[in-house]
Short mmCIF file of C-alpha atoms in Angstrom, two decimals:
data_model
loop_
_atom_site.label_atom_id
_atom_site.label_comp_id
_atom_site.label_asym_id
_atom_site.label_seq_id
_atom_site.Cartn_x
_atom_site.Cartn_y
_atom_site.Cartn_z
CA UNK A 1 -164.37 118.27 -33.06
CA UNK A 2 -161.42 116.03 -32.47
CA UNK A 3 -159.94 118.32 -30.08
CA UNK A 4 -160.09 120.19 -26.85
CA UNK A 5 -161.42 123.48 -27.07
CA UNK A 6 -159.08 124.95 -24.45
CA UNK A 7 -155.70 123.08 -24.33
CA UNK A 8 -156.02 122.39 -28.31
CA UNK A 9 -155.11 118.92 -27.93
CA UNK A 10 -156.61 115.45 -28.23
CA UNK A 11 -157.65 112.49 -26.17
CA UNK A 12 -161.07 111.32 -24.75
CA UNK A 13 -163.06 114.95 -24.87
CA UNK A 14 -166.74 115.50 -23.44
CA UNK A 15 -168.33 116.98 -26.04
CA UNK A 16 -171.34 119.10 -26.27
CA UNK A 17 -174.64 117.96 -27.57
CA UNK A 18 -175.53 121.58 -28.66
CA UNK A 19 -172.50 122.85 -30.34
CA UNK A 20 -169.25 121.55 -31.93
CA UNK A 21 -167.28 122.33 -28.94
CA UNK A 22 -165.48 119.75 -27.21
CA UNK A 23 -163.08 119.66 -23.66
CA UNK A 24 -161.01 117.12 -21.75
CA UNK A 25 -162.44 116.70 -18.30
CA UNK A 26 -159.52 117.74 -16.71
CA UNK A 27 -159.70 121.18 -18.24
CA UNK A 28 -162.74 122.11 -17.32
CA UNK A 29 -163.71 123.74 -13.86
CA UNK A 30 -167.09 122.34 -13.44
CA UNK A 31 -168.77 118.84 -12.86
CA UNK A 32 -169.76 117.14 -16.06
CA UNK A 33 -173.17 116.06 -15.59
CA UNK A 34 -174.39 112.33 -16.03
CA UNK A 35 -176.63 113.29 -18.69
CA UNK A 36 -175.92 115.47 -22.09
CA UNK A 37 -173.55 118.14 -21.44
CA UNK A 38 -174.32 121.69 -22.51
CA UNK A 39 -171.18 124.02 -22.62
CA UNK A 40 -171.14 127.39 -21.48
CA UNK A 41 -170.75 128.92 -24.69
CA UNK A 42 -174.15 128.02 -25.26
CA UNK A 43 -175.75 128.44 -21.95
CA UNK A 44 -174.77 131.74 -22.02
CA UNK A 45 -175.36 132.79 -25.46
CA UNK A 46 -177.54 135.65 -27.22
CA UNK A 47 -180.66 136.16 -29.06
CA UNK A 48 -180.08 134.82 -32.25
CA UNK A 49 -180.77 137.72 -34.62
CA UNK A 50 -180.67 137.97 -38.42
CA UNK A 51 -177.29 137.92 -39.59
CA UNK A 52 -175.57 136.39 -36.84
CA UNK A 53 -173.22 133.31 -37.41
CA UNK A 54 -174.45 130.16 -36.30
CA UNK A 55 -173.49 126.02 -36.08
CA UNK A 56 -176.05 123.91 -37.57
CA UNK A 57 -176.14 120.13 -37.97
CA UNK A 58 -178.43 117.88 -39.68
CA UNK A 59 -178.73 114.52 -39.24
CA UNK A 60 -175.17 112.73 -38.92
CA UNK A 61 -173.56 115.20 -41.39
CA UNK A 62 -170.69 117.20 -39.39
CA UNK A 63 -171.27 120.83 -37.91
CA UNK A 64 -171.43 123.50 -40.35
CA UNK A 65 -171.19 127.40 -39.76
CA UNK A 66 -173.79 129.10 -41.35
CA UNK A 67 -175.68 132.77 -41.49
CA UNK A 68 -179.25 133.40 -40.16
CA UNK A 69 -180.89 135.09 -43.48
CA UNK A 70 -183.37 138.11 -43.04
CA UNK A 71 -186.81 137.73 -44.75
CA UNK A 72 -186.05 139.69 -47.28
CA UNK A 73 -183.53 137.38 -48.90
CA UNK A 74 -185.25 134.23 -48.70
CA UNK A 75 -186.33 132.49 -51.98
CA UNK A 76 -190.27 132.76 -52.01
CA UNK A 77 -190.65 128.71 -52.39
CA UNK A 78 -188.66 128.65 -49.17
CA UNK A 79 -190.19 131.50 -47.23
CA UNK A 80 -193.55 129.95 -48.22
CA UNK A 81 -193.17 126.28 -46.62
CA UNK A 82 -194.64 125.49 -43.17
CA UNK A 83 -192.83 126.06 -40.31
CA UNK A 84 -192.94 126.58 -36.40
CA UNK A 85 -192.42 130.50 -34.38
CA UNK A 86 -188.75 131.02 -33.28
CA UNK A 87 -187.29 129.27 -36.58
CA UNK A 88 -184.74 130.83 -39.21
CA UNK A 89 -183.46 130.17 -42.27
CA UNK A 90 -180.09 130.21 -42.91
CA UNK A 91 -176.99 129.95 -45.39
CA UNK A 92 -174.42 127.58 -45.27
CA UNK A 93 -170.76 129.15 -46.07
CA UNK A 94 -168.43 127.95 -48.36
CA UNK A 95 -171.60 125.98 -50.22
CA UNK A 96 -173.62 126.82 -52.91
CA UNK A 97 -176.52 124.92 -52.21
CA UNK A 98 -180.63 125.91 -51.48
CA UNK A 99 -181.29 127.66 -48.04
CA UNK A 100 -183.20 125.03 -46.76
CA UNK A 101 -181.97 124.25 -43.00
CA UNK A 102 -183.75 126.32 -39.71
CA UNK A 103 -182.43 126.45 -36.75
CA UNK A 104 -184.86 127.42 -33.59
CA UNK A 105 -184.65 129.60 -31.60
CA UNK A 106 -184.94 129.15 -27.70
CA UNK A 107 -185.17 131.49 -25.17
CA UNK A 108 -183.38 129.95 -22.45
CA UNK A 109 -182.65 132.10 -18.61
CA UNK A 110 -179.64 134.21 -19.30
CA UNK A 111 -177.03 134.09 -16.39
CA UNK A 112 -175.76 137.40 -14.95
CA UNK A 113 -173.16 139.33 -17.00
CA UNK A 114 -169.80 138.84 -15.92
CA UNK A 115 -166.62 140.24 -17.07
CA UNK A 116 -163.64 138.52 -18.70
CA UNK A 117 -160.96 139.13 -18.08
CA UNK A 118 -158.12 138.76 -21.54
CA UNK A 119 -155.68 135.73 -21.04
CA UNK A 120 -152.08 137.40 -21.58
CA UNK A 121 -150.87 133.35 -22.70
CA UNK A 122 -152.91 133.88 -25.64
CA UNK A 123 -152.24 137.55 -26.65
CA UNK A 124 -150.39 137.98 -29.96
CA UNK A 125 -148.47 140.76 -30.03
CA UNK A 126 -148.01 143.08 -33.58
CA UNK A 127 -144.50 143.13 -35.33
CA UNK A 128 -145.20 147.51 -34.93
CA UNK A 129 -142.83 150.00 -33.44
CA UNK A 130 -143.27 153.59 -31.93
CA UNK A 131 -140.48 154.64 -34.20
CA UNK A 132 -143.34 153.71 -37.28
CA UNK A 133 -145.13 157.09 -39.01
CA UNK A 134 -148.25 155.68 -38.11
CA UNK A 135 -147.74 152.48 -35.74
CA UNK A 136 -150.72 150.16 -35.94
CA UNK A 137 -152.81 153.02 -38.15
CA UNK A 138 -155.42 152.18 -40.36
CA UNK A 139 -152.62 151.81 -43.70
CA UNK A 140 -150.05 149.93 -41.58
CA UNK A 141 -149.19 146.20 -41.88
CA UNK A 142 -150.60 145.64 -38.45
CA UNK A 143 -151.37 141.72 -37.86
CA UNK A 144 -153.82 142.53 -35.13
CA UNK A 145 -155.63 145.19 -36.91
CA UNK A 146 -155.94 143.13 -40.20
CA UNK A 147 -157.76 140.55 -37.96
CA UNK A 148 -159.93 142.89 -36.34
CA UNK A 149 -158.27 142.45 -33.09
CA UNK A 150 -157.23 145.38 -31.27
CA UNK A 151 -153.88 145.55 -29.68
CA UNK A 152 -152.98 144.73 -25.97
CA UNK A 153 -151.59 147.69 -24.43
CA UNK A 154 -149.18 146.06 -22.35
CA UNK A 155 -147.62 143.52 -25.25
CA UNK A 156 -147.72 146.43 -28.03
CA UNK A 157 -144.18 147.82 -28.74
CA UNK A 158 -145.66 151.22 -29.93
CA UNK A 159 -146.53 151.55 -26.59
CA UNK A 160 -148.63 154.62 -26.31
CA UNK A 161 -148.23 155.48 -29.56
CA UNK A 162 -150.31 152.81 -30.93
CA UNK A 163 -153.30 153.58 -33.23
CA UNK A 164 -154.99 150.09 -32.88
CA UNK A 165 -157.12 150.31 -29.34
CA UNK A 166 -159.80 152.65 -29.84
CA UNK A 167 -162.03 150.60 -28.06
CA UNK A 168 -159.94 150.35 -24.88
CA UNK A 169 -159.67 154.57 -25.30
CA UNK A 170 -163.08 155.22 -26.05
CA UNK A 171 -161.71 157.60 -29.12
CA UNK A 172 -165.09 158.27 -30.24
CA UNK A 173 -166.16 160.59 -32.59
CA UNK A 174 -168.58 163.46 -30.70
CA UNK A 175 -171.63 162.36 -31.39
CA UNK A 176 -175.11 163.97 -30.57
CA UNK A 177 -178.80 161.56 -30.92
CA UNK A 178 -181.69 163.25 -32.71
CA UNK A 179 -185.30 161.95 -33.43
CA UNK A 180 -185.60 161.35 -37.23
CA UNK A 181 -189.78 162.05 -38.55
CA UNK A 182 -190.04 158.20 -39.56
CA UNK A 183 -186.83 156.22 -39.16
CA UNK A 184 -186.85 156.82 -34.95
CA UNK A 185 -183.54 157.73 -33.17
CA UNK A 186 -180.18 158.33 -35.16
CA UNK A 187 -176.79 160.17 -34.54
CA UNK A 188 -175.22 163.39 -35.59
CA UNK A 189 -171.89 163.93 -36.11
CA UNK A 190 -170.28 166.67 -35.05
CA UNK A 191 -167.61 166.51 -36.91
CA UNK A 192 -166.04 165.50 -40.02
CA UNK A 193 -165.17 161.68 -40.30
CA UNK A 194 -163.16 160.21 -42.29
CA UNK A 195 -163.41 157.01 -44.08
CA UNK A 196 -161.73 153.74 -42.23
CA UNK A 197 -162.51 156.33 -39.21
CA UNK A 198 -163.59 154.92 -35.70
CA UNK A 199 -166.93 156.08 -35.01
CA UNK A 200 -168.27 154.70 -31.91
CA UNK A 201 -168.65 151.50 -30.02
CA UNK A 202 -172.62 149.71 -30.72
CA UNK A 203 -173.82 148.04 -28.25
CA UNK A 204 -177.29 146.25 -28.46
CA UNK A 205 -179.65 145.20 -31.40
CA UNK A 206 -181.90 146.61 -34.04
CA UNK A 207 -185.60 144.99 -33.39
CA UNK A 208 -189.01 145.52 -34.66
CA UNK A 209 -191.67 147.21 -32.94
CA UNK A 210 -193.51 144.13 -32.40
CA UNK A 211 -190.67 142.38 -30.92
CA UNK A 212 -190.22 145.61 -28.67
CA UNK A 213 -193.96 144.84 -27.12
CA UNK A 214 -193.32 141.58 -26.69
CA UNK A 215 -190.03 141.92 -24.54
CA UNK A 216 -192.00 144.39 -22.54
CA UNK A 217 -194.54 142.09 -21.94
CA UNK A 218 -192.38 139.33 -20.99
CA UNK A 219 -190.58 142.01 -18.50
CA UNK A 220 -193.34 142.81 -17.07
#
């Protein structure tokens, strides 16, 4: 990374020895420690999970984003070689080459959860209007919505007529949970849904029942 992470520009930049990310020392807010710097992206990441987008390096090639591959799509060569508890394989983008780098997994002391708050210097507003049929609706020419980015009720010029912040208006679809005979907890409907329709906001992860015991154990 040959630039800072928060002001976007160059210089001399403290980088960090887990991830690609790099800051000037004037930009950030806390003491940069003697030894190797850890940023607080990574300090305060998740459970990497299958799926999930990562940043792996090997040796002195650069950083690479990649995709942690479920067991079921791993070549049978590769799922068969030796190799150490907490490890995945994964699947570098943008290069058709064997899935042969893991990355392990480390369960580190999670900090408290904290909110953040949006920073309005960064905010992009849409090029919508209220007088639109269907201002930032799912067949609009929304910018925001075409990157997956909901719009920012105060910078929006459809105002309160904007159809691109379901998540800030909790415009769920009702919703009731039932126990299924061997697939555990699901959701009904109750009613109709269309398709491109916002369903609900999901929260959490999908783990197996032996990975349930052992987070209970560890909990307890």
């Amino acid at each position: 990374m040959n630039h800072c992470n928060i002001c976007g520009t160059g210089g001399k930049l403290v980088c960090c020895e887990s991830c690609p990310n790099a800051f000037h020392e004037s930009c950030l807010n806390t003491e940069i420690p003697e030894n190797d710097y850890i940023c607080e992206d990574c300090t305060s990441r998740k459970y990497l999970v299958h799926g999930m987008i990562v940043w792996n390096k090997i040796g002195n090639y650069r950083w690479w984003p990649s995709q942690i591959i479920h067991p079921s799509y791993i070549p049978n060569n590769v799922k068969n070689m030796r190799h150490s508890d907490g490890e995945f394989c994964i699947r570098y983008f943008w290069a058709q080459r064997p899935i042969h780098g893991l990355t392990e997994d480390v369960n580190h002391l999670k900090p408290p959860v904290r909110a953040v708050t949006a920073d309005e210097n960064v905010i992009s507003p849409c090029a919508c209007d209220s007088s639109e049929q269907n201002p930032c609706g799912m067949d609009s020419s929304c910018l925001n919505r075409s990157m997956q980015i909901e719009c920012h009720p105060n910078f929006c010029r459809a105002k309160e007529l904007c159809q691109n912040q379901n998540f800030q208006k909790k415009n769920n679809v009702p919703t009731i949970p039932f126990r299924t005979v061997k697939r555990g907890w699901g959701l009904i409907a109750l009613k109709d849904i269309k398709k491109g329709q916002f369903v609900i906001e999901y929260v959490g992860e999908v783990i197996t029942h032996k990975e349930c015991e052992l987070r209970k154990s560890d909990a307890s």
